[in-house]
Structures are given as C-alpha cells and as structure tokens.
Short mmCIF file of N, CA and C in Angstrom, two decimals:
data_model
loop_
_atom_site.label_atom_id
_atom_site.label_comp_id
_atom_site.label_asym_id
_atom_site.label_seq_id
_atom_site.Cartn_x
_atom_site.Cartn_y
_atom_site.Cartn_z
N MET A 24 21.09 4.80 4.72
CA MET A 24 19.66 4.48 4.82
C MET A 24 19.15 4.01 3.40
N LYS A 25 19.58 4.67 2.37
CA LYS A 25 19.17 4.31 1.04
C LYS A 25 19.68 2.93 0.67
N VAL A 26 20.87 2.59 1.11
CA VAL A 26 21.49 1.27 0.82
C VAL A 26 20.64 0.18 1.54
N LEU A 27 20.26 0.49 2.76
CA LEU A 27 19.49 -0.53 3.51
C LEU A 27 18.13 -0.76 2.84
N LEU A 28 17.45 0.29 2.44
CA LEU A 28 16.20 0.17 1.77
C LEU A 28 16.31 -0.56 0.44
N GLY A 29 17.42 -0.21 -0.36
CA GLY A 29 17.66 -0.95 -1.55
C GLY A 29 17.92 -2.34 -1.40
N ALA A 30 18.66 -2.73 -0.35
CA ALA A 30 18.94 -4.17 -0.09
C ALA A 30 17.70 -4.90 0.32
N ALA A 31 16.78 -4.30 1.10
CA ALA A 31 15.56 -4.88 1.44
C ALA A 31 14.69 -5.12 0.24
N GLY A 32 14.71 -4.16 -0.67
CA GLY A 32 14.03 -4.29 -1.93
C GLY A 32 14.42 -5.47 -2.71
N VAL A 33 15.76 -5.62 -2.90
CA VAL A 33 16.34 -6.80 -3.51
C VAL A 33 15.86 -8.15 -2.89
N LEU A 34 16.00 -8.12 -1.59
CA LEU A 34 15.56 -9.38 -0.85
C LEU A 34 14.08 -9.72 -1.17
N VAL A 35 13.19 -8.74 -1.16
CA VAL A 35 11.78 -9.03 -1.41
C VAL A 35 11.64 -9.41 -2.92
N LEU A 36 12.35 -8.72 -3.79
CA LEU A 36 12.19 -8.97 -5.23
C LEU A 36 12.63 -10.44 -5.55
N PHE A 37 13.58 -10.96 -4.92
CA PHE A 37 14.11 -12.29 -5.23
C PHE A 37 13.44 -13.33 -4.24
N GLY A 38 12.50 -12.89 -3.52
CA GLY A 38 11.69 -13.87 -2.68
C GLY A 38 12.40 -14.38 -1.42
N TRP A 39 13.50 -13.73 -1.08
CA TRP A 39 14.12 -14.13 0.16
C TRP A 39 13.37 -13.64 1.40
N ILE A 40 12.66 -12.58 1.21
CA ILE A 40 11.69 -12.09 2.28
C ILE A 40 10.50 -11.79 1.50
N ALA A 41 9.31 -12.36 1.92
CA ALA A 41 8.14 -12.05 1.32
C ALA A 41 6.96 -12.33 2.27
N PRO A 42 5.83 -11.74 2.15
CA PRO A 42 4.70 -12.08 3.05
C PRO A 42 4.35 -13.54 2.99
N ARG A 43 4.14 -14.15 4.14
CA ARG A 43 3.80 -15.54 4.21
C ARG A 43 2.61 -15.97 3.31
N GLU A 44 1.62 -14.99 3.18
CA GLU A 44 0.46 -15.31 2.44
C GLU A 44 0.71 -15.42 0.91
N VAL A 45 1.81 -14.75 0.50
CA VAL A 45 2.20 -14.82 -0.91
C VAL A 45 3.06 -16.01 -1.26
N LEU A 46 4.00 -16.31 -0.43
CA LEU A 46 4.88 -17.44 -0.62
C LEU A 46 4.30 -18.80 -0.37
N ALA A 47 3.41 -18.91 0.63
CA ALA A 47 2.88 -20.18 1.04
C ALA A 47 2.21 -20.90 -0.17
N PRO A 48 1.41 -20.16 -0.97
CA PRO A 48 0.82 -20.88 -2.09
C PRO A 48 1.75 -21.44 -3.08
N MET A 49 2.94 -20.78 -3.22
CA MET A 49 3.83 -21.25 -4.23
C MET A 49 4.58 -22.50 -3.77
N GLN A 50 4.62 -22.68 -2.42
CA GLN A 50 5.34 -23.83 -1.87
C GLN A 50 4.46 -25.11 -1.92
N GLU A 51 3.24 -25.05 -1.46
CA GLU A 51 2.41 -26.23 -1.55
C GLU A 51 0.96 -25.83 -1.60
N PRO A 52 0.10 -26.49 -2.41
CA PRO A 52 -1.27 -26.08 -2.56
C PRO A 52 -2.08 -26.15 -1.28
N ARG A 53 -2.93 -25.26 -1.06
CA ARG A 53 -3.80 -25.30 0.09
C ARG A 53 -4.90 -26.32 -0.15
N GLY A 54 -5.49 -26.93 0.83
CA GLY A 54 -6.51 -27.94 0.64
C GLY A 54 -5.88 -29.24 0.31
N LYS A 55 -6.86 -30.29 0.47
CA LYS A 55 -6.31 -31.59 0.20
C LYS A 55 -6.76 -32.03 -1.20
N PRO A 56 -5.82 -32.48 -2.03
CA PRO A 56 -6.20 -32.87 -3.35
C PRO A 56 -7.11 -34.12 -3.29
N HIS A 57 -8.00 -34.20 -4.25
CA HIS A 57 -8.85 -35.39 -4.41
C HIS A 57 -7.97 -36.50 -4.90
N ASP A 58 -8.41 -37.70 -4.91
CA ASP A 58 -7.61 -38.91 -5.35
C ASP A 58 -6.86 -38.74 -6.64
N ASP A 59 -7.56 -38.33 -7.67
CA ASP A 59 -6.95 -38.24 -8.93
C ASP A 59 -6.70 -36.80 -9.41
N GLU A 60 -6.59 -35.92 -8.49
CA GLU A 60 -6.42 -34.51 -8.74
C GLU A 60 -4.94 -34.14 -8.80
N SER A 61 -4.60 -33.27 -9.83
CA SER A 61 -3.15 -32.93 -9.94
C SER A 61 -3.02 -31.68 -9.06
N VAL A 62 -1.68 -31.32 -8.92
CA VAL A 62 -1.35 -30.13 -8.18
C VAL A 62 -2.03 -28.82 -8.76
N LEU A 63 -1.97 -28.83 -10.10
CA LEU A 63 -2.66 -27.69 -10.79
C LEU A 63 -4.16 -27.62 -10.49
N GLU A 64 -4.80 -28.82 -10.54
CA GLU A 64 -6.25 -28.80 -10.22
C GLU A 64 -6.52 -28.41 -8.73
N THR A 65 -5.69 -28.81 -7.83
CA THR A 65 -5.88 -28.37 -6.53
C THR A 65 -5.73 -26.87 -6.37
N ARG A 66 -4.74 -26.30 -7.04
CA ARG A 66 -4.52 -24.85 -7.06
C ARG A 66 -5.76 -24.16 -7.65
N MET A 67 -6.20 -24.70 -8.77
CA MET A 67 -7.39 -24.08 -9.51
C MET A 67 -8.65 -24.06 -8.60
N HIS A 68 -8.83 -25.16 -7.81
CA HIS A 68 -9.95 -25.19 -6.88
C HIS A 68 -9.74 -24.12 -5.77
N ALA A 69 -8.50 -23.96 -5.31
CA ALA A 69 -8.22 -22.90 -4.40
C ALA A 69 -8.53 -21.47 -4.99
N ILE A 70 -8.19 -21.35 -6.25
CA ILE A 70 -8.47 -20.05 -6.90
C ILE A 70 -9.95 -19.78 -7.02
N GLU A 71 -10.76 -20.85 -7.29
CA GLU A 71 -12.15 -20.74 -7.39
C GLU A 71 -12.77 -20.35 -6.08
N ASP A 72 -12.26 -20.93 -4.94
CA ASP A 72 -12.71 -20.54 -3.62
C ASP A 72 -12.33 -19.16 -3.25
N GLU A 73 -11.15 -18.79 -3.62
CA GLU A 73 -10.74 -17.40 -3.40
C GLU A 73 -11.51 -16.33 -4.18
N LEU A 74 -11.90 -16.72 -5.40
CA LEU A 74 -12.71 -15.80 -6.18
C LEU A 74 -14.09 -15.69 -5.49
N LYS A 75 -14.66 -16.75 -5.03
CA LYS A 75 -15.96 -16.64 -4.37
C LYS A 75 -15.83 -15.76 -3.13
N ALA A 76 -14.81 -15.96 -2.37
CA ALA A 76 -14.68 -15.17 -1.10
C ALA A 76 -14.41 -13.70 -1.51
N LEU A 77 -13.67 -13.42 -2.54
CA LEU A 77 -13.34 -12.08 -2.95
C LEU A 77 -14.68 -11.44 -3.37
N ARG A 78 -15.51 -12.14 -4.16
CA ARG A 78 -16.79 -11.59 -4.63
C ARG A 78 -17.50 -11.04 -3.43
N ARG A 79 -17.63 -11.86 -2.34
CA ARG A 79 -18.46 -11.39 -1.15
C ARG A 79 -17.69 -10.17 -0.48
N LEU A 80 -16.43 -10.21 -0.39
CA LEU A 80 -15.65 -9.15 0.22
C LEU A 80 -15.79 -7.85 -0.50
N LEU A 81 -15.81 -7.93 -1.82
CA LEU A 81 -15.86 -6.62 -2.66
C LEU A 81 -17.23 -5.95 -2.44
N ARG A 82 -18.20 -6.62 -2.04
CA ARG A 82 -19.55 -5.98 -1.78
C ARG A 82 -19.50 -5.02 -0.67
N ASP A 83 -18.50 -5.11 0.22
CA ASP A 83 -18.47 -4.15 1.37
C ASP A 83 -17.16 -3.44 1.33
N PRO A 84 -17.13 -2.18 1.00
CA PRO A 84 -15.81 -1.39 0.96
C PRO A 84 -15.13 -1.42 2.34
N ALA A 85 -15.84 -1.58 3.38
CA ALA A 85 -15.12 -1.60 4.70
C ALA A 85 -14.25 -2.94 4.83
N LYS A 86 -14.43 -3.85 3.97
CA LYS A 86 -13.62 -5.10 4.12
C LYS A 86 -12.46 -5.08 3.00
N SER A 87 -12.02 -3.95 2.60
CA SER A 87 -10.96 -3.97 1.56
C SER A 87 -9.69 -4.50 2.08
N ALA A 88 -9.36 -4.46 3.39
CA ALA A 88 -8.17 -5.17 3.90
C ALA A 88 -8.32 -6.57 3.77
N GLU A 89 -9.46 -7.20 4.05
CA GLU A 89 -9.68 -8.63 3.88
C GLU A 89 -9.61 -8.98 2.43
N ALA A 90 -10.17 -8.10 1.60
CA ALA A 90 -10.16 -8.38 0.18
C ALA A 90 -8.65 -8.42 -0.42
N LEU A 91 -7.90 -7.49 0.13
CA LEU A 91 -6.50 -7.48 -0.35
C LEU A 91 -5.75 -8.72 0.16
N SER A 92 -6.05 -9.22 1.30
CA SER A 92 -5.43 -10.37 1.83
C SER A 92 -5.88 -11.60 0.94
N MET A 93 -7.12 -11.67 0.58
CA MET A 93 -7.59 -12.70 -0.30
C MET A 93 -6.99 -12.68 -1.63
N LEU A 94 -6.86 -11.42 -2.17
CA LEU A 94 -6.21 -11.23 -3.48
C LEU A 94 -4.76 -11.72 -3.46
N ALA A 95 -4.06 -11.50 -2.36
CA ALA A 95 -2.66 -12.03 -2.23
C ALA A 95 -2.66 -13.51 -2.31
N LYS A 96 -3.56 -14.20 -1.70
CA LYS A 96 -3.67 -15.67 -1.77
C LYS A 96 -3.97 -16.11 -3.23
N LEU A 97 -4.91 -15.44 -3.79
CA LEU A 97 -5.30 -15.71 -5.22
C LEU A 97 -4.13 -15.46 -6.14
N GLN A 98 -3.43 -14.41 -6.00
CA GLN A 98 -2.25 -14.20 -6.81
C GLN A 98 -1.17 -15.21 -6.57
N GLY A 99 -0.95 -15.58 -5.37
CA GLY A 99 0.05 -16.65 -5.07
C GLY A 99 -0.28 -17.92 -5.67
N ASP A 100 -1.51 -18.40 -5.62
CA ASP A 100 -1.91 -19.63 -6.28
C ASP A 100 -1.90 -19.51 -7.80
N SER A 101 -2.29 -18.34 -8.28
CA SER A 101 -2.24 -18.14 -9.73
C SER A 101 -0.81 -18.12 -10.28
N LEU A 102 0.12 -17.53 -9.61
CA LEU A 102 1.46 -17.55 -9.99
C LEU A 102 2.06 -18.96 -10.02
N ALA A 103 1.72 -19.68 -8.98
CA ALA A 103 2.21 -21.08 -8.92
C ALA A 103 1.55 -21.97 -9.96
N ALA A 104 0.23 -21.69 -10.23
CA ALA A 104 -0.50 -22.56 -11.26
C ALA A 104 0.04 -22.24 -12.64
N LYS A 105 0.51 -21.01 -12.86
CA LYS A 105 1.07 -20.56 -14.19
C LYS A 105 2.21 -21.54 -14.62
N SER A 106 2.91 -22.07 -13.69
CA SER A 106 4.13 -22.90 -14.02
C SER A 106 3.75 -24.40 -14.10
N GLU A 107 2.54 -24.75 -13.83
CA GLU A 107 2.09 -26.12 -13.94
C GLU A 107 1.64 -26.38 -15.33
N SER A 108 1.51 -27.64 -15.62
CA SER A 108 0.93 -28.03 -16.95
C SER A 108 -0.38 -28.64 -16.80
N PRO A 109 -1.35 -28.17 -17.64
CA PRO A 109 -2.75 -28.79 -17.57
C PRO A 109 -2.65 -30.34 -17.91
N ARG A 110 -3.48 -31.08 -17.26
CA ARG A 110 -3.52 -32.48 -17.48
C ARG A 110 -3.83 -32.88 -18.97
N PHE A 111 -4.65 -32.03 -19.60
CA PHE A 111 -5.05 -32.13 -20.99
C PHE A 111 -3.89 -32.10 -21.91
N LEU A 112 -2.79 -31.59 -21.42
CA LEU A 112 -1.56 -31.48 -22.29
C LEU A 112 -1.15 -32.77 -22.98
N ALA A 113 -1.32 -33.91 -22.24
CA ALA A 113 -1.03 -35.25 -22.77
C ALA A 113 -1.81 -35.57 -23.98
N GLN A 114 -2.98 -34.98 -24.15
CA GLN A 114 -3.81 -35.26 -25.24
C GLN A 114 -3.59 -34.41 -26.49
N ILE A 115 -2.71 -33.43 -26.34
CA ILE A 115 -2.41 -32.48 -27.45
C ILE A 115 -1.32 -33.12 -28.26
N PRO A 116 -1.40 -33.13 -29.63
CA PRO A 116 -0.30 -33.63 -30.46
C PRO A 116 1.03 -32.91 -30.06
N GLU A 117 2.05 -33.71 -30.03
CA GLU A 117 3.36 -33.27 -29.57
C GLU A 117 3.73 -31.93 -30.39
N ALA A 118 3.49 -31.83 -31.64
CA ALA A 118 3.87 -30.70 -32.41
C ALA A 118 3.16 -29.41 -31.95
N GLU A 119 2.04 -29.54 -31.27
CA GLU A 119 1.21 -28.43 -30.88
C GLU A 119 1.42 -28.08 -29.33
N ARG A 120 2.13 -28.89 -28.60
CA ARG A 120 2.21 -28.76 -27.19
C ARG A 120 2.90 -27.42 -26.74
N ALA A 121 3.92 -27.02 -27.43
CA ALA A 121 4.67 -25.83 -27.01
C ALA A 121 3.65 -24.65 -27.16
N LYS A 122 2.90 -24.54 -28.19
CA LYS A 122 1.96 -23.46 -28.40
C LYS A 122 0.92 -23.58 -27.36
N PHE A 123 0.40 -24.73 -27.01
CA PHE A 123 -0.68 -24.88 -25.99
C PHE A 123 -0.16 -24.33 -24.65
N VAL A 124 1.06 -24.74 -24.26
CA VAL A 124 1.61 -24.30 -23.00
C VAL A 124 1.74 -22.80 -22.97
N ALA A 125 2.33 -22.24 -24.02
CA ALA A 125 2.54 -20.76 -24.19
C ALA A 125 1.16 -20.06 -24.04
N ASP A 126 0.14 -20.59 -24.64
CA ASP A 126 -1.18 -19.99 -24.67
C ASP A 126 -1.71 -20.07 -23.18
N TYR A 127 -1.52 -21.15 -22.52
CA TYR A 127 -1.96 -21.35 -21.16
C TYR A 127 -1.26 -20.33 -20.25
N ARG A 128 -0.01 -20.20 -20.38
CA ARG A 128 0.83 -19.26 -19.58
C ARG A 128 0.33 -17.88 -19.82
N ARG A 129 0.10 -17.51 -21.14
CA ARG A 129 -0.33 -16.13 -21.52
C ARG A 129 -1.70 -15.87 -20.74
N GLU A 130 -2.56 -16.82 -20.76
CA GLU A 130 -3.92 -16.67 -20.08
C GLU A 130 -3.78 -16.44 -18.65
N MET A 131 -2.77 -17.23 -17.99
CA MET A 131 -2.51 -17.01 -16.55
C MET A 131 -1.92 -15.66 -16.32
N VAL A 132 -1.03 -15.23 -17.23
CA VAL A 132 -0.45 -13.88 -16.99
C VAL A 132 -1.51 -12.85 -17.08
N ARG A 133 -2.49 -12.97 -18.06
CA ARG A 133 -3.63 -12.02 -18.17
C ARG A 133 -4.42 -12.04 -16.89
N PHE A 134 -4.71 -13.25 -16.35
CA PHE A 134 -5.43 -13.37 -15.08
C PHE A 134 -4.72 -12.57 -14.03
N LEU A 135 -3.38 -12.75 -13.88
CA LEU A 135 -2.61 -12.00 -12.80
C LEU A 135 -2.72 -10.54 -13.08
N GLU A 136 -2.60 -10.13 -14.33
CA GLU A 136 -2.66 -8.64 -14.61
C GLU A 136 -4.00 -8.10 -14.20
N ILE A 137 -5.06 -8.85 -14.44
CA ILE A 137 -6.43 -8.23 -14.09
C ILE A 137 -6.54 -8.34 -12.57
N SER A 138 -5.97 -9.29 -11.96
CA SER A 138 -6.04 -9.30 -10.50
C SER A 138 -5.29 -8.10 -9.91
N LEU A 139 -4.25 -7.64 -10.57
CA LEU A 139 -3.54 -6.54 -10.14
C LEU A 139 -4.41 -5.26 -10.33
N LYS A 140 -5.24 -5.23 -11.32
CA LYS A 140 -6.12 -4.10 -11.51
C LYS A 140 -7.11 -4.03 -10.37
N VAL A 141 -7.56 -5.20 -9.92
CA VAL A 141 -8.49 -5.21 -8.76
C VAL A 141 -7.76 -4.64 -7.52
N GLU A 142 -6.52 -5.10 -7.33
CA GLU A 142 -5.72 -4.69 -6.22
C GLU A 142 -5.53 -3.13 -6.23
N ARG A 143 -5.13 -2.69 -7.38
CA ARG A 143 -4.87 -1.24 -7.49
C ARG A 143 -6.12 -0.44 -7.16
N ALA A 144 -7.23 -0.87 -7.64
CA ALA A 144 -8.45 -0.20 -7.45
C ALA A 144 -8.81 -0.23 -5.90
N LEU A 145 -8.59 -1.31 -5.31
CA LEU A 145 -8.85 -1.36 -3.81
C LEU A 145 -7.91 -0.51 -3.07
N LEU A 146 -6.58 -0.48 -3.49
CA LEU A 146 -5.62 0.42 -2.84
C LEU A 146 -5.96 1.82 -3.00
N ASP A 147 -6.53 2.14 -4.16
CA ASP A 147 -6.90 3.61 -4.50
C ASP A 147 -8.29 3.90 -4.00
N ALA A 148 -8.91 3.04 -3.20
CA ALA A 148 -10.24 3.16 -2.68
C ALA A 148 -11.31 3.56 -3.74
N LYS A 149 -11.27 2.67 -4.80
CA LYS A 149 -12.13 2.87 -5.97
C LYS A 149 -12.95 1.51 -6.04
N PRO A 150 -13.99 1.28 -5.23
CA PRO A 150 -14.67 0.04 -5.23
C PRO A 150 -15.34 -0.32 -6.59
N ALA A 151 -15.87 0.77 -7.25
CA ALA A 151 -16.57 0.47 -8.58
C ALA A 151 -15.51 -0.12 -9.54
N GLU A 152 -14.30 0.46 -9.61
CA GLU A 152 -13.30 -0.06 -10.49
C GLU A 152 -12.87 -1.43 -10.12
N ALA A 153 -12.76 -1.70 -8.87
CA ALA A 153 -12.41 -3.03 -8.31
C ALA A 153 -13.44 -4.06 -8.87
N GLN A 154 -14.71 -3.75 -8.79
CA GLN A 154 -15.75 -4.61 -9.22
C GLN A 154 -15.73 -4.89 -10.70
N ILE A 155 -15.45 -3.79 -11.42
CA ILE A 155 -15.40 -3.95 -12.93
C ILE A 155 -14.20 -4.89 -13.30
N ALA A 156 -13.05 -4.72 -12.61
CA ALA A 156 -11.87 -5.64 -12.91
C ALA A 156 -12.16 -7.04 -12.38
N PHE A 157 -12.83 -7.15 -11.30
CA PHE A 157 -13.22 -8.43 -10.78
C PHE A 157 -14.19 -9.19 -11.75
N ASP A 158 -15.11 -8.42 -12.33
CA ASP A 158 -15.99 -9.08 -13.38
C ASP A 158 -15.19 -9.57 -14.49
N GLU A 159 -14.09 -8.83 -14.87
CA GLU A 159 -13.25 -9.35 -15.93
C GLU A 159 -12.58 -10.69 -15.59
N LEU A 160 -12.19 -10.77 -14.32
CA LEU A 160 -11.59 -12.14 -13.94
C LEU A 160 -12.61 -13.20 -14.00
N ARG A 161 -13.83 -12.95 -13.56
CA ARG A 161 -14.80 -13.97 -13.62
C ARG A 161 -15.16 -14.30 -15.03
N ALA A 162 -15.18 -13.39 -15.93
CA ALA A 162 -15.57 -13.67 -17.32
C ALA A 162 -14.46 -14.58 -17.97
N MET A 163 -13.26 -14.68 -17.43
CA MET A 163 -12.23 -15.46 -18.05
C MET A 163 -12.46 -16.93 -17.77
N GLU A 164 -13.13 -17.27 -16.77
CA GLU A 164 -13.22 -18.67 -16.25
C GLU A 164 -13.77 -19.65 -17.32
N ASP A 165 -14.94 -19.45 -17.82
CA ASP A 165 -15.51 -20.53 -18.70
C ASP A 165 -14.67 -20.69 -20.02
N PRO A 166 -14.34 -19.55 -20.66
CA PRO A 166 -13.50 -19.75 -21.91
C PRO A 166 -12.18 -20.43 -21.61
N ALA A 167 -11.54 -20.09 -20.52
CA ALA A 167 -10.26 -20.70 -20.23
C ALA A 167 -10.44 -22.19 -19.95
N HIS A 168 -11.45 -22.55 -19.22
CA HIS A 168 -11.69 -24.01 -18.85
C HIS A 168 -11.96 -24.77 -20.21
N ALA A 169 -12.78 -24.12 -21.09
CA ALA A 169 -13.08 -24.80 -22.35
C ALA A 169 -11.86 -25.07 -23.17
N GLN A 170 -10.89 -24.08 -23.11
CA GLN A 170 -9.67 -24.20 -23.92
C GLN A 170 -8.70 -25.07 -23.28
N PHE A 171 -8.50 -24.97 -21.95
CA PHE A 171 -7.35 -25.68 -21.34
C PHE A 171 -7.72 -26.87 -20.45
N ALA A 172 -8.93 -27.04 -20.22
CA ALA A 172 -9.43 -28.22 -19.42
C ALA A 172 -10.76 -28.82 -19.95
N PRO A 173 -10.79 -29.06 -21.25
CA PRO A 173 -12.10 -29.46 -21.84
C PRO A 173 -12.69 -30.76 -21.23
N GLU A 174 -11.77 -31.63 -20.56
CA GLU A 174 -12.33 -32.81 -19.83
C GLU A 174 -13.13 -32.47 -18.65
N ASP A 175 -12.95 -31.29 -18.08
CA ASP A 175 -13.80 -30.79 -17.00
C ASP A 175 -15.23 -30.52 -17.41
N GLU A 176 -15.37 -30.18 -18.70
CA GLU A 176 -16.66 -29.85 -19.24
C GLU A 176 -17.55 -31.11 -19.20
N ASP A 177 -17.01 -32.28 -19.22
CA ASP A 177 -17.79 -33.55 -19.25
C ASP A 177 -18.22 -34.05 -17.84
N LYS A 178 -17.58 -33.39 -16.83
CA LYS A 178 -17.88 -33.82 -15.42
C LYS A 178 -19.13 -33.18 -14.90
#
C-alpha cells in the first residue's frame, strides 16, 4: 500500500498525473490572444480575470471550493507565465537582460508563494487571512507592471 501511494505521489510530482485545471494553463493559454499579443500577455490577462473572479469569491466563505478552483487556474497560468519572457526584454541592454529575467522570475515566484498563502488560508477555513494574502497579491500588480511591462503604462 505504501509503495502504491509513493508511486502515485511521484507521478503527480512529475506531472504525469495532475488535475486538468492545473495542467491545462501550462499547455496553452486560455482566451484568444489579441493580434499583437504575446503568449505571456495572454496569460497575464487570464491572471487578471482570475484575480477579479477570486476577489468576488473570497467575499463569500461558502464559495471557498470555487475560490480554490479559481486559485488552481491562477497558479497554473502564473507558473506558465514565469517561464515566458516579457516583450520589454528586447529593449533591455544585453548586459542587463539576465538580471532582468531573474528579477521577473523572482517576482513571479513571490506571486505564486502569496497565492499559496491564500490557498492555505482557504483550506484552513480562515477567510480573514485569505483576504489579507489576496490583498498582497493585488498590491503586487502595479509595481510589477511598471518594472516589467512599462510599455503597458502608455496604453
């Protein structure tokens, strides 16, 4: 029995078996990209939509199962977006690109870590803590866009 459970854990860990809602975002972005939109931008728009939906769901503790499902989608899109390169990267001097990419990935890791705080709070039935962590996620948006997508500020 222990061997069977251990094998199943390994399969899940390496992505051979995983919930569809987690793997689907990593395979192809949801939604239809705009004409000049990159895969990363499509994923970021999906994340924005998921954050809006999550904000509404967190208002009602009875909807924690729906909120957890939305978090899984958000985390899947975030994980996939972490491996993409911002379009602005081409405008960064080559000598600074590696640092820019590392900073971008660190910020995406931080976003995922905070999303896990929201998830843990929901799983522990602590809606106030979930809301506090969610507010941390929302607070990341403007500074991250200013740093990693400054051309969006002009639109």
